[in-house]
XYZ file of C-alpha atoms in Angstrom:
651
model
C 44.165 23.978 4.035
C 44.433 26.764 6.559
C 41.646 29.292 6.677
C 43.444 31.807 8.874
C 43.313 34.361 6.043
C 39.603 34.845 5.599
C 38.208 36.706 2.651
C 40.074 38.630 0.023
C 43.836 39.171 0.246
C 46.269 41.101 -1.911
C 48.241 38.012 -2.899
C 45.050 36.203 -3.983
C 44.084 39.129 -6.204
C 47.615 39.405 -7.589
C 47.724 35.685 -8.361
C 44.277 35.878 -9.942
C 45.352 38.705 -12.253
C 48.534 36.881 -13.234
C 46.596 33.688 -13.904
C 43.995 35.299 -16.197
C 46.782 36.867 -18.276
C 48.527 33.486 -18.545
C 45.232 31.860 -19.561
C 44.704 34.576 -22.186
C 48.091 33.912 -23.770
C 47.925 30.133 -23.432
C 44.391 29.710 -24.797
C 44.890 32.205 -27.633
C 48.154 30.606 -28.761
C 46.860 27.040 -28.517
C 43.623 27.725 -30.369
C 44.696 30.279 -32.976
C 48.258 29.165 -33.694
C 48.750 25.576 -32.520
C 45.260 24.709 -33.801
C 44.665 22.472 -30.812
C 41.995 22.108 -28.132
C 39.686 24.822 -26.915
C 40.729 25.701 -23.389
C 38.257 28.435 -22.427
C 34.983 27.484 -24.118
C 33.518 25.729 -21.053
C 31.619 27.496 -18.290
C 34.327 26.048 -16.017
C 37.275 26.628 -18.364
C 39.661 23.698 -18.773
C 42.601 26.101 -18.466
C 41.314 27.419 -15.127
C 40.672 23.892 -13.858
C 44.279 23.042 -14.718
C 45.516 26.088 -12.803
C 43.441 25.024 -9.793
C 45.163 21.631 -9.858
C 48.581 23.312 -9.925
C 47.653 25.546 -6.985
C 46.350 22.607 -4.948
C 49.562 20.686 -5.641
C 51.620 23.746 -4.704
C 49.649 24.023 -1.473
C 50.556 20.448 -0.598
C 54.252 21.254 -1.028
C 53.968 24.453 1.012
C 52.122 22.588 3.750
C 54.779 19.885 3.843
C 57.489 22.476 4.495
C 55.211 24.391 6.883
C 55.158 27.469 4.667
C 52.253 29.853 4.188
C 49.781 28.110 1.892
C 46.820 29.573 0.039
C 43.654 29.412 2.113
C 40.321 28.141 0.837
C 39.044 31.727 0.668
C 42.034 32.839 -1.385
C 41.564 29.974 -3.827
C 37.899 30.928 -4.189
C 38.934 34.503 -5.001
C 41.296 33.206 -7.690
C 38.526 31.008 -9.104
C 36.081 33.919 -9.154
C 38.552 36.127 -11.036
C 39.321 33.269 -13.425
C 35.691 32.400 -14.162
C 35.054 35.875 -15.585
C 38.554 36.606 -16.881
C 38.594 33.431 -18.971
C 35.566 34.759 -20.867
C 37.700 37.381 -22.610
C 40.122 35.483 -24.907
C 39.372 33.665 -28.164
C 35.718 32.605 -28.490
C 34.566 34.637 -25.492
C 35.207 38.220 -26.605
C 38.515 38.863 -28.378
C 38.142 36.381 -31.233
C 34.612 37.318 -32.229
C 35.002 41.052 -31.626
C 38.300 41.550 -33.451
C 37.235 39.184 -36.213
C 33.930 40.961 -36.839
C 35.010 44.601 -36.770
C 38.099 43.880 -38.902
C 36.281 42.073 -41.713
C 34.087 44.818 -43.163
C 36.753 46.328 -45.415
C 39.241 43.531 -46.140
C 36.630 41.087 -47.430
C 34.525 43.667 -49.271
C 34.331 43.064 -53.031
C 32.261 44.513 -55.877
C 30.426 41.189 -55.999
C 29.273 41.065 -52.364
C 28.348 44.801 -52.353
C 29.319 45.337 -48.714
C 30.642 48.775 -49.626
C 27.132 49.716 -50.736
C 25.025 48.060 -48.046
C 27.316 48.261 -44.983
C 30.113 50.818 -45.238
C 27.957 53.990 -45.246
C 26.252 52.911 -42.017
C 29.245 51.794 -39.940
C 30.037 54.134 -37.013
C 33.715 55.117 -37.090
C 33.891 54.973 -33.295
C 33.147 51.215 -33.361
C 34.944 50.015 -36.501
C 38.657 50.727 -37.132
C 39.276 52.901 -40.165
C 42.330 52.241 -42.333
C 43.620 52.015 -45.864
C 43.572 48.738 -47.776
C 47.291 48.243 -47.158
C 46.782 48.440 -43.395
C 44.122 45.736 -43.519
C 46.374 43.557 -45.661
C 49.040 43.870 -42.977
C 46.538 42.664 -40.387
C 45.116 39.722 -42.316
C 48.202 38.628 -44.226
C 50.885 39.416 -41.647
C 53.874 41.705 -41.886
C 55.695 40.773 -38.704
C 55.097 42.477 -35.374
C 58.508 44.195 -35.653
C 57.029 46.543 -38.263
C 54.703 47.857 -35.631
C 51.025 47.599 -34.813
C 48.856 50.663 -35.540
C 47.529 50.861 -31.989
C 45.826 54.211 -32.493
C 43.644 52.766 -35.245
C 42.327 50.217 -32.755
C 42.310 52.293 -29.571
C 39.065 54.244 -29.996
C 36.838 51.377 -31.222
C 38.155 48.946 -28.620
C 37.664 51.533 -25.869
C 33.983 51.979 -26.730
C 33.459 48.245 -27.072
C 35.114 47.812 -23.678
C 32.646 50.256 -22.111
C 29.727 48.224 -23.445
C 31.292 44.993 -22.188
C 31.816 46.679 -18.822
C 28.175 47.771 -18.712
C 27.069 44.227 -19.571
C 29.285 42.889 -16.776
C 27.786 45.378 -14.333
C 24.145 44.736 -15.272
C 24.724 40.963 -15.200
C 26.184 41.329 -11.710
C 23.211 43.382 -10.528
C 20.699 40.857 -11.869
C 22.553 37.958 -10.255
C 22.643 39.784 -6.909
C 18.879 40.275 -7.120
C 18.304 36.577 -7.939
C 21.011 34.891 -5.815
C 19.007 34.362 -2.633
C 16.054 32.992 -4.596
C 18.225 30.519 -6.485
C 20.537 29.492 -3.634
C 18.387 29.651 -0.499
C 14.785 29.293 -1.688
C 15.029 27.024 -4.746
C 18.355 25.458 -3.691
C 19.793 25.047 -7.167
C 22.624 22.516 -7.228
C 25.388 24.629 -8.859
C 27.346 21.484 -9.875
C 30.301 23.485 -11.240
C 30.726 25.222 -7.895
C 30.082 21.940 -6.059
C 33.045 20.298 -7.801
C 35.277 23.239 -6.871
C 34.007 23.167 -3.288
C 34.689 19.444 -2.985
C 38.230 19.877 -4.287
C 38.882 22.634 -1.749
C 37.139 20.926 1.162
C 39.851 18.516 2.273
C 42.582 20.138 4.362
C 44.365 16.820 4.905
C 46.653 15.973 7.765
C 49.414 18.285 8.822
C 52.325 17.864 6.432
C 50.436 15.424 4.206
C 48.466 15.513 0.990
C 44.794 16.480 0.943
C 42.538 13.579 1.780
C 41.120 13.597 -1.756
C 44.554 12.726 -3.103
C 44.894 9.881 -0.613
C 41.677 8.284 -1.835
C 42.182 5.185 -4.007
C 39.108 5.922 -6.153
C 40.537 9.331 -7.004
C 43.655 7.713 -8.471
C 41.585 5.061 -10.246
C 39.723 7.875 -12.003
C 42.973 9.591 -12.964
C 44.356 6.281 -14.200
C 41.392 5.564 -16.478
C 41.583 8.992 -18.122
C 45.371 8.935 -18.379
C 45.543 5.507 -20.038
C 43.083 6.570 -22.735
C 44.992 9.781 -23.426
C 48.332 7.945 -23.488
C 46.894 5.432 -25.948
C 45.688 8.209 -28.255
C 48.953 10.187 -28.027
C 50.877 7.087 -29.150
C 48.993 7.179 -32.449
C 50.372 10.675 -33.157
C 53.963 9.458 -33.033
C 53.348 5.967 -34.438
C 50.642 6.353 -37.102
C 51.013 2.734 -38.184
C 49.721 1.365 -34.888
C 46.071 0.227 -34.945
C 45.039 2.728 -32.306
C 41.676 4.458 -32.239
C 40.761 7.966 -31.111
C 38.839 8.358 -27.863
C 38.806 12.156 -27.779
C 37.015 14.407 -28.442
C 34.547 11.704 -29.506
C 34.455 8.256 -31.094
C 31.770 8.767 -33.729
C 28.333 10.206 -34.378
C 25.090 8.295 -34.649
C 22.252 9.565 -36.806
C 18.848 7.994 -36.253
C 17.836 8.518 -39.881
C 18.838 10.734 -42.752
C 18.228 14.376 -41.897
C 17.722 13.807 -38.163
C 19.839 15.370 -35.434
C 22.740 13.165 -34.471
C 24.015 11.937 -31.125
C 27.746 12.276 -30.547
C 29.174 9.050 -29.124
C 31.536 10.447 -26.489
C 31.420 8.137 -23.451
C 34.901 9.299 -22.460
C 33.967 12.986 -22.162
C 34.893 12.789 -18.487
C 34.776 16.551 -17.974
C 31.043 16.615 -18.731
C 30.477 13.319 -16.920
C 32.169 14.599 -13.768
C 29.905 17.624 -13.487
C 26.892 15.444 -14.308
C 27.594 13.337 -11.211
C 26.974 16.420 -9.052
C 23.663 17.320 -10.753
C 20.202 16.124 -9.614
C 19.130 12.777 -11.082
C 15.859 14.098 -12.518
C 17.758 16.865 -14.324
C 20.200 14.359 -15.827
C 17.330 12.190 -17.021
C 15.446 15.131 -18.505
C 18.406 16.402 -20.538
C 18.906 13.185 -22.519
C 15.227 12.180 -22.521
C 13.984 15.452 -23.989
C 16.767 15.406 -26.537
C 15.340 12.133 -27.863
C 11.874 13.704 -27.778
C 13.276 16.617 -29.786
C 14.701 14.217 -32.375
C 11.314 12.501 -32.583
C 9.547 15.832 -33.014
C 11.862 16.668 -35.874
C 11.047 13.338 -37.521
C 7.305 13.938 -37.234
C 7.589 17.490 -38.599
C 9.663 16.210 -41.494
C 7.192 13.410 -42.190
C 4.154 15.694 -42.359
C 6.037 18.409 -44.235
C 5.867 21.046 -41.505
C 8.714 23.512 -41.256
C 9.788 27.135 -41.245
C 11.881 28.875 -43.865
C 15.619 29.131 -43.273
C 15.640 32.769 -44.408
C 15.063 34.148 -40.920
C 17.819 32.082 -39.306
C 21.465 32.891 -38.776
C 24.377 30.514 -38.304
C 24.010 30.635 -34.519
C 20.465 29.200 -34.537
C 19.560 25.551 -34.149
C 17.974 23.561 -36.925
C 15.249 22.916 -37.783
C 13.938 26.455 -37.131
C 10.603 25.149 -35.837
C 12.313 23.403 -32.919
C 14.789 26.243 -32.398
C 11.981 28.743 -31.828
C 10.128 26.240 -29.681
C 13.223 26.186 -27.480
C 13.363 29.978 -27.340
C 9.743 30.108 -26.197
C 10.443 27.481 -23.548
C 13.409 29.479 -22.265
C 11.336 32.662 -22.182
C 8.693 30.920 -20.073
C 11.338 29.475 -17.753
C 12.804 32.923 -17.105
C 9.426 34.633 -16.620
C 8.158 31.823 -14.399
C 11.295 32.105 -12.316
C 10.598 35.810 -11.843
C 6.979 35.071 -10.900
C 7.806 32.514 -8.201
C 10.445 34.914 -6.855
C 7.918 37.751 -6.524
C 7.980 37.851 -2.710
C 11.755 37.920 -2.680
C 11.818 40.572 -5.410
C 9.376 42.649 -3.379
C 11.829 42.533 -0.466
C 14.683 43.502 -2.787
C 12.851 46.585 -4.039
C 11.790 47.501 -0.501
C 15.455 47.470 0.511
C 16.390 49.490 -2.571
C 13.875 52.198 -1.692
C 14.325 52.055 2.085
C 17.849 50.962 3.128
C 16.736 50.976 6.768
C 14.120 48.231 6.394
C 14.604 44.806 7.983
C 15.519 42.962 4.752
C 19.041 41.529 5.097
C 21.381 41.899 2.109
C 24.648 41.448 3.993
C 25.244 38.139 2.221
C 25.392 39.726 -1.240
C 28.465 40.967 -3.090
C 26.766 44.380 -3.449
C 23.745 45.840 -1.656
C 20.250 45.521 -3.092
C 20.064 49.296 -3.360
C 23.201 49.362 -5.520
C 22.014 46.374 -7.554
C 18.608 47.865 -8.396
C 19.535 51.469 -9.116
C 22.975 50.645 -10.478
C 21.497 47.978 -12.725
C 18.972 50.442 -14.139
C 21.752 52.954 -14.836
C 23.787 50.241 -16.541
C 20.811 49.279 -18.701
C 20.297 52.929 -19.602
C 23.914 53.156 -20.771
C 23.586 49.973 -22.834
C 20.380 51.318 -24.394
C 22.006 54.656 -25.241
C 25.132 52.942 -26.605
C 23.145 50.661 -28.902
C 20.917 53.492 -30.086
C 23.935 55.673 -30.797
C 25.437 52.808 -32.810
C 22.430 52.921 -35.142
C 19.643 50.827 -33.626
C 16.143 52.282 -33.579
C 14.470 52.577 -30.173
C 12.165 49.579 -30.571
C 14.979 47.459 -31.995
C 17.192 48.352 -29.040
C 14.458 47.539 -26.537
C 13.705 44.169 -28.108
C 17.392 43.316 -28.528
C 18.157 43.961 -24.856
C 15.051 42.045 -23.796
C 15.989 39.034 -25.907
C 19.631 39.187 -24.828
C 18.894 39.222 -21.106
C 16.277 36.479 -21.381
C 19.002 34.348 -22.975
C 21.593 35.476 -20.396
C 19.371 34.686 -17.402
C 18.143 31.456 -18.967
C 21.652 30.204 -19.647
C 22.809 31.136 -16.140
C 19.929 29.160 -14.667
C 20.552 26.137 -16.914
C 24.224 25.998 -15.902
C 23.426 26.544 -12.214
C 20.744 23.847 -12.157
C 22.098 21.186 -14.499
C 25.877 21.610 -14.461
C 26.231 21.495 -18.248
C 29.788 22.716 -18.861
C 28.902 24.203 -22.240
C 25.729 25.613 -23.794
C 24.631 27.109 -27.087
C 21.182 28.701 -27.195
C 18.706 27.736 -29.890
C 18.071 31.261 -31.246
C 20.325 34.325 -31.130
C 19.014 37.678 -29.922
C 19.769 39.122 -33.365
C 17.612 36.529 -35.133
C 14.889 37.049 -32.535
C 14.797 40.785 -33.243
C 14.842 40.470 -37.033
C 12.009 37.940 -37.075
C 9.924 39.600 -34.356
C 10.052 43.050 -35.977
C 10.696 42.068 -39.580
C 13.459 43.647 -41.628
C 11.146 45.705 -43.849
C 10.993 48.538 -41.339
C 14.660 48.533 -40.324
C 16.976 51.219 -41.589
C 20.460 50.632 -42.941
C 21.866 51.976 -39.685
C 19.708 49.577 -37.672
C 20.777 46.534 -39.676
C 24.442 47.554 -39.520
C 24.169 47.972 -35.754
C 22.567 44.537 -35.366
C 25.340 43.115 -37.510
C 27.957 44.739 -35.276
C 26.296 43.201 -32.215
C 27.414 39.773 -33.458
C 30.836 40.844 -32.159
C 29.655 39.757 -28.704
C 27.647 36.700 -29.781
C 29.631 34.369 -27.450
C 27.976 31.301 -29.010
C 24.688 32.413 -27.415
C 26.127 30.971 -24.165
C 24.830 33.659 -21.830
C 27.975 35.806 -22.010
C 28.902 37.028 -18.502
C 25.772 35.945 -16.617
C 26.705 32.268 -15.959
C 30.189 33.114 -14.616
C 28.774 35.911 -12.447
C 26.212 33.497 -10.992
C 29.130 31.328 -9.903
C 31.094 34.305 -8.610
C 28.151 35.036 -6.311
C 28.124 31.379 -5.251
C 31.852 31.509 -4.505
C 31.106 34.604 -2.428
C 28.742 32.479 -0.319
C 31.530 29.966 0.270
C 34.120 32.608 1.143
C 32.525 34.067 4.201
C 34.166 37.462 4.716
C 35.265 39.922 2.061
C 32.283 39.489 -0.265
C 31.800 43.184 -0.890
C 35.393 43.536 -2.106
C 35.200 40.441 -4.294
C 33.342 42.227 -7.087
C 36.081 44.860 -7.389
C 38.731 42.147 -7.734
C 36.667 40.287 -10.341
C 36.007 43.506 -12.268
C 39.699 44.406 -12.322
C 40.509 40.863 -13.424
C 37.999 41.077 -16.268
C 39.465 44.395 -17.409
C 43.055 43.147 -17.272
C 42.078 39.976 -19.121
C 40.233 41.928 -21.823
C 43.196 44.229 -22.463
C 45.671 41.324 -22.454
C 43.476 39.382 -24.892
C 43.256 42.328 -27.272
C 47.009 42.977 -27.185
C 48.099 39.359 -27.623
C 45.527 38.540 -30.317
C 46.457 41.646 -32.313
C 50.145 40.818 -31.945
C 49.565 37.266 -33.162
C 47.507 38.554 -36.094
C 50.078 41.094 -37.269
C 52.924 38.601 -36.836
C 51.406 35.636 -38.639
C 48.414 37.075 -40.465
C 44.943 36.938 -38.950
C 43.684 34.973 -41.941
C 46.308 32.306 -41.234
C 45.081 31.662 -37.712
C 42.890 28.672 -37.034
C 40.220 29.065 -34.407
C 36.859 27.394 -34.512
C 34.764 29.018 -35.651
C 37.230 30.804 -37.975
C 37.052 34.250 -36.372
C 39.107 36.012 -39.037
C 37.436 34.687 -42.146
C 34.613 32.241 -42.551
C 32.556 33.162 -39.500
C 32.253 36.939 -40.078
C 31.777 36.419 -43.810
C 28.967 33.976 -43.110
C 27.198 36.404 -40.777
C 27.657 39.327 -43.182
C 26.306 37.355 -46.143
C 23.358 36.033 -44.142
C 22.418 39.509 -42.926
C 22.843 40.970 -46.395
C 20.325 38.471 -47.768
C 17.814 39.816 -45.230
C 18.575 43.383 -46.357
C 18.160 42.545 -50.030
C 15.044 40.449 -49.425
C 13.253 42.191 -46.554
C 10.382 40.421 -44.809
C 7.711 41.439 -42.279
C 7.218 39.943 -38.824
C 7.480 36.162 -39.086
C 4.357 35.100 -37.217
C 5.049 31.425 -37.843
C 8.209 31.692 -35.750
C 6.391 33.668 -33.058
C 3.681 30.980 -32.920
C 6.318 28.264 -32.599
C 7.860 30.166 -29.702
C 4.404 30.462 -28.160
C 3.870 26.721 -28.528
C 7.186 26.121 -26.777
C 6.145 28.425 -23.941
C 2.797 26.615 -23.558
C 4.501 23.211 -23.503
C 7.026 24.465 -20.955
C 4.171 25.833 -18.867
C 2.429 22.459 -18.905
C 5.603 20.634 -17.861
C 6.233 23.159 -15.089
C 2.648 22.766 -13.842
C 2.946 18.980 -13.761
C 6.208 19.132 -11.829
C 4.864 21.614 -9.283
C 1.498 19.854 -8.731
C 2.222 16.128 -9.007
C 4.631 14.703 -6.455
C 5.232 11.568 -8.526
C 6.166 13.551 -11.663
C 9.948 13.207 -11.888
C 10.564 14.742 -15.310
C 12.296 18.100 -14.938
C 11.164 20.768 -17.445
C 14.668 22.176 -17.873
C 15.420 19.319 -20.264
C 12.778 20.682 -22.626
C 14.739 23.942 -22.837
C 18.110 22.274 -23.392
C 16.713 19.849 -25.991
C 16.731 22.523 -28.706
C 20.224 23.826 -27.988
C 22.720 23.269 -30.779
C 25.211 21.212 -28.781
C 22.892 19.038 -26.678
C 23.872 16.132 -28.932
C 27.290 16.352 -27.230
C 25.656 16.219 -23.781
C 23.275 13.313 -24.336
C 25.672 10.372 -23.878
C 27.637 11.711 -20.846
C 24.394 12.752 -19.141
C 22.826 9.367 -19.896
C 25.832 7.612 -18.339
C 25.813 10.016 -15.389
C 22.087 9.439 -14.835
C 22.464 5.664 -14.978
C 25.469 5.496 -12.654
C 24.107 7.971 -10.126
C 20.670 6.301 -10.078
C 22.232 2.896 -9.359
C 24.524 4.323 -6.669
C 21.687 6.128 -4.882
C 19.445 3.070 -5.077
C 22.135 0.713 -3.760
C 23.850 2.809 -1.122
C 22.011 6.096 -0.780
C 23.686 9.407 -0.050
C 26.598 7.770 1.774
C 27.675 5.707 -1.245
C 27.102 8.736 -3.472
C 29.552 10.788 -1.397
C 32.072 7.937 -1.443
C 31.886 7.914 -5.249
C 32.754 11.601 -5.616
C 36.557 11.074 -5.646
C 36.254 8.670 -8.600
C 34.472 11.220 -10.782
C 36.711 14.078 -9.700
C 39.661 11.830 -10.542
C 38.224 11.212 -14.015
C 37.995 14.983 -14.487
C 41.503 15.610 -13.170
C 42.966 12.964 -15.482
C 41.000 14.361 -18.411
C 42.167 17.938 -17.777
C 45.766 16.792 -17.337
C 45.500 14.871 -20.615
C 44.132 17.879 -22.510
C 46.915 20.082 -21.136
C 49.603 17.510 -21.978
C 48.254 17.284 -25.526
C 48.355 21.076 -25.890
C 52.005 21.125 -24.756
C 52.935 18.307 -27.160
C 51.165 20.142 -29.976
C 53.198 23.278 -29.275
C 56.471 21.319 -29.184
C 56.050 18.715 -31.911
C 53.084 19.742 -34.066
C 53.221 23.546 -34.469
C 50.221 24.834 -36.410
C 49.074 21.225 -36.890
C 47.643 20.459 -33.477
C 45.114 17.881 -32.367
C 41.704 18.894 -31.036
C 41.082 16.499 -28.154
C 38.659 18.744 -26.277
C 35.718 20.622 -27.714
C 32.021 20.541 -26.840
């Protein structure tokens, strides 16, 4: 792969913008209309991975005919744009946001009393205002040919876009401040970026295929995945055949009644592939601490210890005692990371105050001065925006604090462990309500917190994990880093607008209530959040000290594990597993990470680093075959099973 075109080029940016729009349309149609697999829910989106495969194949053809191929740097630019742009459709932004702000009026009834408890406090600049007939058109469908009332949506979506833009900017600034600490001092593995780097690392012989594609193990991996997908697809067309399902999982195993389950998904090759590139002690800790978490739950249940469900929302783990333990552990992890980075942070602030000092920030996508002062301005805008939407000052401060602890924590978890999907144990909204209590919150404050669920993003860290990888791609690019952020920002904006337009068009054509989506964005999910919040309004409670104490216990336990790892050379248990153990979807990670830990441990013990490197093509091949299978299934669903698709890829 020729690297004559270093850095950022116009054609790379143009291709990146085109690709994010295609991903928006593809993922939205497949998930909301075809009712098939979820293509953008991963931190390395399946849809983007598929596009990377197409581009690499196209490069091989261009190279064969001695035409101008895409360079490694250009492909990294496209990946960077795609990582952030793919956050905008469906369950990233568009699905949750449009589903939440559209549900206040259509689903209001005299019985649920939303008109009494919510409607007077909703800011018109954030929630579209329209007659009942207009909302019926949206939810029940009238056909796009009758027109979409764009002006009704324009003002609210504009203001939401400014807040999303501010979040993107502040996330970027924080990542710039932390990048050198994570990459150069702590040397986090970044398994998602490592897989991409390995796929782009083989230029191959002149006129031939990349060396990865000439490796037998690579094709063995593709073959294993492909055979399993082919076997499952046969059962769709020939239901009478005694064929079992391999995807998305085989079954679930529950240790005892009421315990958390383990999803039996040994063929989740996408997760397994990233696991191969993660450190062994991290892999062990993820599945080991999940079992510890299950055991804790059993002990708590046996002795009758627990917290009330009243303070939870549907985005929190269960039981609440372990969920808040996980939040405390994450809080300690983030604060400890800041503490050990104190010397680096001192240099960052020196450079921000005195641009002429010797601290080098040439390797960052923006200068430290811009990151520090620009980040503070971005935070000020977010604070003012939230306060103007109805939040009291202390609520706003605590909400932003909780949100960015979760954002930074999730970015670190993904960068260190390579988990392709995450779901935090406690949402920032639940954290605020339980830390402050709802007795002192006004109607405007509760309505504003309710509106903030529009950007819940499964408590995955929102834009911080993708921006951490954008910065890592910037390291790999070499030149053009300072222009990369502009390209990524434009890509995010284009993707957001395209997602809004296509999702609204699909809703007005077919009826938003008739779309699928999981969670059901235009129905069950908003109604669940609204009802849950309303119960807290009707039955207000003070600060829940039991939850705060559980979070404190989690922080203390995390501190002890961190101390043991830093002081005892023989201590191989990584504390990050304690944080992930309370996440909602760790039961989907346990089996692939267990397999990855076992295989990688054996390989390193038998053949060391050399055998480990020789095994990389096999696991990349498993991922490539898996992604190709998911994409083939989505195409077959669109052609042969419209609106009755098959979900072969989820957590």
